[in-house]
């Protein structure tokens, strides 16, 4: 590495550090497809409830909001849980509506995500952290999708109904972020993330896939790590953040093969 290039890299790192010090209450804007956070929330004001089973990392929502929305845009979370999306969006100057079949936040509206009471093409971004199967008892409501096993095809059929509602309310060209994890139960692995990806690809255009490290899980204990080694299985270490875009109207939907001049190593 030349001295000039090394100096430029040091200046760049110094600028990043200064920016972080100026605004140390905000997360970093992620630049890779691997996201890992030491805690669920950030800043002085809590986002969501970190005691809520399956609470969404606030950092994930913050990054999506920064990349795909601007102040005043409308963000919707059809399965808002403890309200992390609401708390993040309000702090960032975005309009936000959160729904849930079993609200745990004063601003979350009780509603079934398979029928969202909003007009067509009216939303600027949707974020959803859906059930991964029936591993968590979210509510006593029999309509709760989280009561269906991820091994049951009905689970994906019901999630597809949610996806179609999201597609209806989302403006063309706008983004959906869907957080989902896989399942390993009693010796059987179910690739929930892959199945949800395949379902979403039928209705949206893929933007990217992010790997979000799982922290604070009930299985991340010495006992479970011992069991994983003894019985030869893997604990879930990450979730997928599937980023899709609603296809814009009046464009050629045929997929074009691009010619890319890749640089090859000799």
Coordinates of C-alpha atoms in Angstrom, one line a residue:
X1 CA 0.0 0.0 0.0
X2 CA 1.4 3.4 -1.0
X3 CA 2.0 6.1 1.7
X4 CA -0.6 8.4 0.0
X5 CA -3.3 5.6 0.0
X6 CA -2.5 4.7 3.6
X7 CA -2.8 8.4 4.6
X8 CA -6.1 8.7 2.9
X9 CA -7.5 5.7 4.7
X10 CA -6.4 7.1 8.0
X11 CA -8.0 10.4 7.3
X12 CA -11.2 8.6 6.3
X13 CA -11.3 6.6 9.5
X14 CA -10.6 9.8 11.5
X15 CA -13.5 11.5 9.9
X16 CA -15.8 8.6 10.6
X17 CA -14.7 8.6 14.3
X18 CA -15.3 12.3 14.6
X19 CA -18.8 11.9 13.1
X20 CA -19.6 9.1 15.5
X21 CA -18.4 11.2 18.4
X22 CA -20.6 14.1 17.4
X23 CA -23.7 11.9 17.3
X24 CA -23.0 9.0 19.5
X25 CA -26.7 8.4 20.3
X26 CA -27.3 7.1 16.7
X27 CA -26.3 3.7 15.2
X28 CA -23.8 3.4 12.4
X29 CA -25.2 3.4 8.8
X30 CA -24.4 -0.1 7.7
X31 CA -22.4 -0.6 4.5
X32 CA -22.2 -4.4 4.3
X33 CA -24.7 -7.3 4.4
X34 CA -23.6 -8.4 7.8
X35 CA -25.2 -6.5 10.7
X36 CA -24.4 -7.2 14.4
X37 CA -25.4 -5.1 17.4
X38 CA -24.4 -5.5 21.0
X39 CA -27.9 -4.5 22.4
X40 CA -31.5 -4.2 21.2
X41 CA -31.9 -0.4 21.4
X42 CA -29.8 2.7 21.2
X43 CA -29.9 6.3 22.5
X44 CA -31.3 7.6 25.7
X45 CA -34.9 6.8 24.9
X46 CA -35.8 3.0 24.7
X47 CA -37.2 1.7 21.4
X48 CA -39.7 -1.1 22.0
X49 CA -39.5 -3.3 25.0
X50 CA -36.3 -5.4 25.3
X51 CA -38.2 -7.8 27.7
X52 CA -40.7 -8.6 24.9
X53 CA -40.2 -12.1 23.5
X54 CA -38.7 -11.7 20.0
X55 CA -38.3 -7.9 20.2
X56 CA -36.9 -6.3 17.0
X57 CA -33.5 -4.7 17.1
X58 CA -34.0 -1.0 16.8
X59 CA -30.8 -0.7 14.8
X60 CA -32.3 -2.7 12.0
X61 CA -35.3 -0.4 11.6
X62 CA -33.1 2.8 11.9
X63 CA -30.9 1.6 9.0
X64 CA -33.9 0.9 6.8
X65 CA -35.5 4.2 7.6
X66 CA -32.3 6.1 6.8
X67 CA -31.7 4.4 3.5
X68 CA -35.2 4.1 2.1
X69 CA -37.2 7.0 3.5
X70 CA -37.1 10.7 4.1
X71 CA -38.6 12.9 6.9
X72 CA -42.4 13.0 6.6
X73 CA -42.7 9.6 4.7
X74 CA -45.2 7.1 6.0
X75 CA -43.8 3.8 7.4
X76 CA -46.1 0.9 8.3
X77 CA -45.4 -2.1 10.5
X78 CA -48.2 -4.7 10.2
X79 CA -46.9 -6.8 13.1
X80 CA -45.6 -4.1 15.4
X81 CA -45.1 -6.1 18.6
X82 CA -43.8 -3.9 21.4
X83 CA -43.7 -0.8 19.1
X84 CA -40.0 -0.6 18.1
X85 CA -40.8 0.7 14.7
X86 CA -43.1 3.4 16.1
X87 CA -40.4 4.6 18.5
X88 CA -37.7 4.7 15.9
X89 CA -39.8 6.4 13.2
X90 CA -41.2 9.1 15.6
X91 CA -37.7 10.0 16.7
X92 CA -36.5 10.2 13.1
X93 CA -39.4 12.4 11.9
X94 CA -41.3 9.8 9.9
X95 CA -45.0 9.3 10.0
X96 CA -45.7 5.8 11.3
X97 CA -48.6 3.4 11.8
X98 CA -48.1 0.1 13.7
X99 CA -50.7 -2.7 13.8
X100 CA -50.7 -6.0 15.8
X101 CA -53.2 -8.7 16.6
X102 CA -52.1 -8.4 20.3
X103 CA -50.9 -4.8 20.9
X104 CA -48.2 -4.3 23.5
X105 CA -47.6 -0.6 22.9
X106 CA -50.0 2.3 23.5
X107 CA -49.7 3.5 19.9
X108 CA -50.1 0.1 18.2
X109 CA -53.5 -0.4 16.7
X110 CA -55.2 -3.8 17.1
X111 CA -55.6 -5.3 13.6
X112 CA -55.0 -8.5 11.7
X113 CA -52.1 -8.0 9.2
X114 CA -54.0 -9.9 6.5
X115 CA -56.3 -6.9 6.1
X116 CA -54.6 -3.6 6.5
X117 CA -57.0 -0.6 6.7
X118 CA -55.1 1.7 4.4
X119 CA -55.6 2.9 0.8
X120 CA -53.8 1.4 -2.2
X121 CA -50.3 2.9 -3.0
X122 CA -50.3 5.1 0.1
X123 CA -47.2 3.9 2.1
X124 CA -43.5 4.8 1.6
X125 CA -41.9 1.8 3.5
X126 CA -43.1 -1.3 5.2
X127 CA -41.1 -3.2 7.9
X128 CA -42.3 -6.5 9.3
X129 CA -40.8 -8.8 11.9
X130 CA -43.1 -11.8 11.5
X131 CA -43.4 -15.1 13.4
X132 CA -40.9 -17.8 12.4
X133 CA -43.4 -20.5 13.3
X134 CA -45.2 -21.5 16.5
X135 CA -42.1 -21.2 18.7
X136 CA -43.4 -18.2 20.6
X137 CA -46.9 -17.7 22.1
X138 CA -47.6 -14.1 21.0
X139 CA -51.3 -14.1 21.9
X140 CA -54.4 -16.1 22.7
X141 CA -56.1 -15.0 19.5
X142 CA -56.9 -18.0 17.3
X143 CA -56.2 -15.9 14.2
X144 CA -52.6 -15.4 15.2
X145 CA -50.3 -16.7 12.4
X146 CA -47.7 -17.5 15.1
X147 CA -49.9 -20.4 16.2
X148 CA -49.2 -22.3 12.9
X149 CA -46.1 -24.5 12.7
X150 CA -43.4 -23.5 10.1
X151 CA -43.5 -27.1 9.0
X152 CA -47.2 -26.6 7.9
X153 CA -47.7 -25.2 4.4
X154 CA -50.6 -23.1 5.8
X155 CA -48.0 -20.9 7.6
X156 CA -46.6 -19.7 4.3
X157 CA -50.1 -19.3 2.8
X158 CA -51.1 -17.0 5.6
X159 CA -47.9 -15.0 5.4
X160 CA -48.5 -14.6 1.6
X161 CA -51.9 -13.0 2.4
X162 CA -49.9 -10.5 4.5
X163 CA -47.4 -9.9 1.7
X164 CA -50.3 -9.2 -0.8
X165 CA -51.7 -6.6 1.6
X166 CA -48.2 -5.0 1.9
X167 CA -48.0 -5.0 -1.9
X168 CA -51.3 -3.3 -2.2
X169 CA -50.6 -0.4 0.2
X170 CA -47.0 0.2 -0.8
X171 CA -46.2 2.8 -3.4
X172 CA -44.6 1.6 -6.6
X173 CA -40.8 1.6 -6.3
X174 CA -40.9 1.7 -2.5
X175 CA -39.3 -0.9 -0.1
X176 CA -40.3 -3.7 2.1
X177 CA -38.0 -5.0 4.8
X178 CA -39.0 -8.5 6.2
X179 CA -37.1 -9.9 9.2
X180 CA -37.3 -13.7 9.5
X181 CA -35.4 -16.6 11.0
X182 CA -35.1 -20.3 10.4
X183 CA -36.3 -23.1 12.6
X184 CA -34.6 -26.2 14.2
X185 CA -36.9 -28.2 16.4
X186 CA -36.5 -31.8 17.6
X187 CA -33.9 -32.8 15.0
X188 CA -35.6 -31.2 12.1
X189 CA -34.4 -28.0 10.2
X190 CA -36.9 -25.8 8.4
X191 CA -35.4 -23.1 6.1
X192 CA -38.2 -20.6 6.9
X193 CA -36.1 -17.7 5.5
X194 CA -35.7 -19.4 2.1
X195 CA -39.4 -20.2 1.9
X196 CA -40.4 -16.7 2.7
X197 CA -37.9 -15.3 0.2
X198 CA -39.4 -17.6 -2.5
X199 CA -42.9 -16.4 -1.6
X200 CA -41.9 -12.7 -1.7
X201 CA -40.1 -13.0 -5.0
X202 CA -43.4 -13.8 -6.7
X203 CA -44.7 -10.4 -5.8
X204 CA -41.7 -8.0 -5.4
X205 CA -38.3 -7.3 -6.9
X206 CA -35.4 -8.4 -4.7
X207 CA -33.1 -5.6 -3.5
X208 CA -30.7 -7.5 -1.1
X209 CA -30.4 -10.0 1.8
X210 CA -28.9 -8.9 5.1
X211 CA -27.6 -11.3 7.7
X212 CA -28.5 -10.0 11.2
X213 CA -26.7 -11.6 14.1
X214 CA -29.0 -12.9 16.8
X215 CA -28.2 -11.7 20.3
X216 CA -30.1 -12.0 23.6
X217 CA -31.8 -15.2 22.6
X218 CA -33.0 -17.5 25.3
X219 CA -31.0 -20.3 23.7
X220 CA -27.7 -18.4 23.9
X221 CA -26.7 -19.9 27.3
X222 CA -24.0 -22.2 28.4
X223 CA -26.5 -25.0 28.8
X224 CA -27.7 -24.7 25.2
X225 CA -24.2 -24.5 23.8
X226 CA -23.4 -27.7 25.7
X227 CA -26.5 -29.4 24.2
X228 CA -25.6 -28.2 20.7
X229 CA -22.2 -29.8 21.0
X230 CA -23.3 -33.0 22.7
X231 CA -26.3 -33.7 20.3
X232 CA -24.6 -32.3 17.2
X233 CA -26.9 -29.5 16.1
X234 CA -26.6 -25.7 15.5
X235 CA -28.2 -22.9 17.5
X236 CA -29.7 -20.2 15.4
X237 CA -27.0 -17.5 15.0
X238 CA -28.7 -15.1 12.6
X239 CA -31.9 -13.8 11.0
X240 CA -32.5 -12.8 7.4
X241 CA -33.5 -9.2 6.6
X242 CA -35.1 -9.6 3.2
X243 CA -35.3 -6.3 1.3
X244 CA -37.7 -6.1 -1.6
X245 CA -39.1 -3.4 -3.7
X246 CA -42.6 -3.0 -5.2
X247 CA -42.2 -3.1 -9.0
X248 CA -42.9 0.3 -10.6
X249 CA -45.8 0.7 -12.9
X250 CA -45.5 1.1 -16.6
X251 CA -42.0 -0.4 -16.9
X252 CA -40.7 -3.3 -18.9
X253 CA -41.1 -6.3 -16.5
X254 CA -38.9 -8.6 -18.6
X255 CA -35.7 -9.4 -16.9
X256 CA -32.8 -8.1 -18.9
X257 CA -29.4 -9.9 -18.8
X258 CA -26.7 -7.3 -18.1
X259 CA -23.2 -7.5 -19.5
X260 CA -20.8 -6.7 -16.7
X261 CA -17.1 -6.2 -17.3
X262 CA -15.8 -8.0 -14.2
X263 CA -12.2 -7.5 -13.2
X264 CA -10.4 -10.8 -12.9
X265 CA -7.4 -11.7 -10.8
X266 CA -4.6 -13.2 -12.8

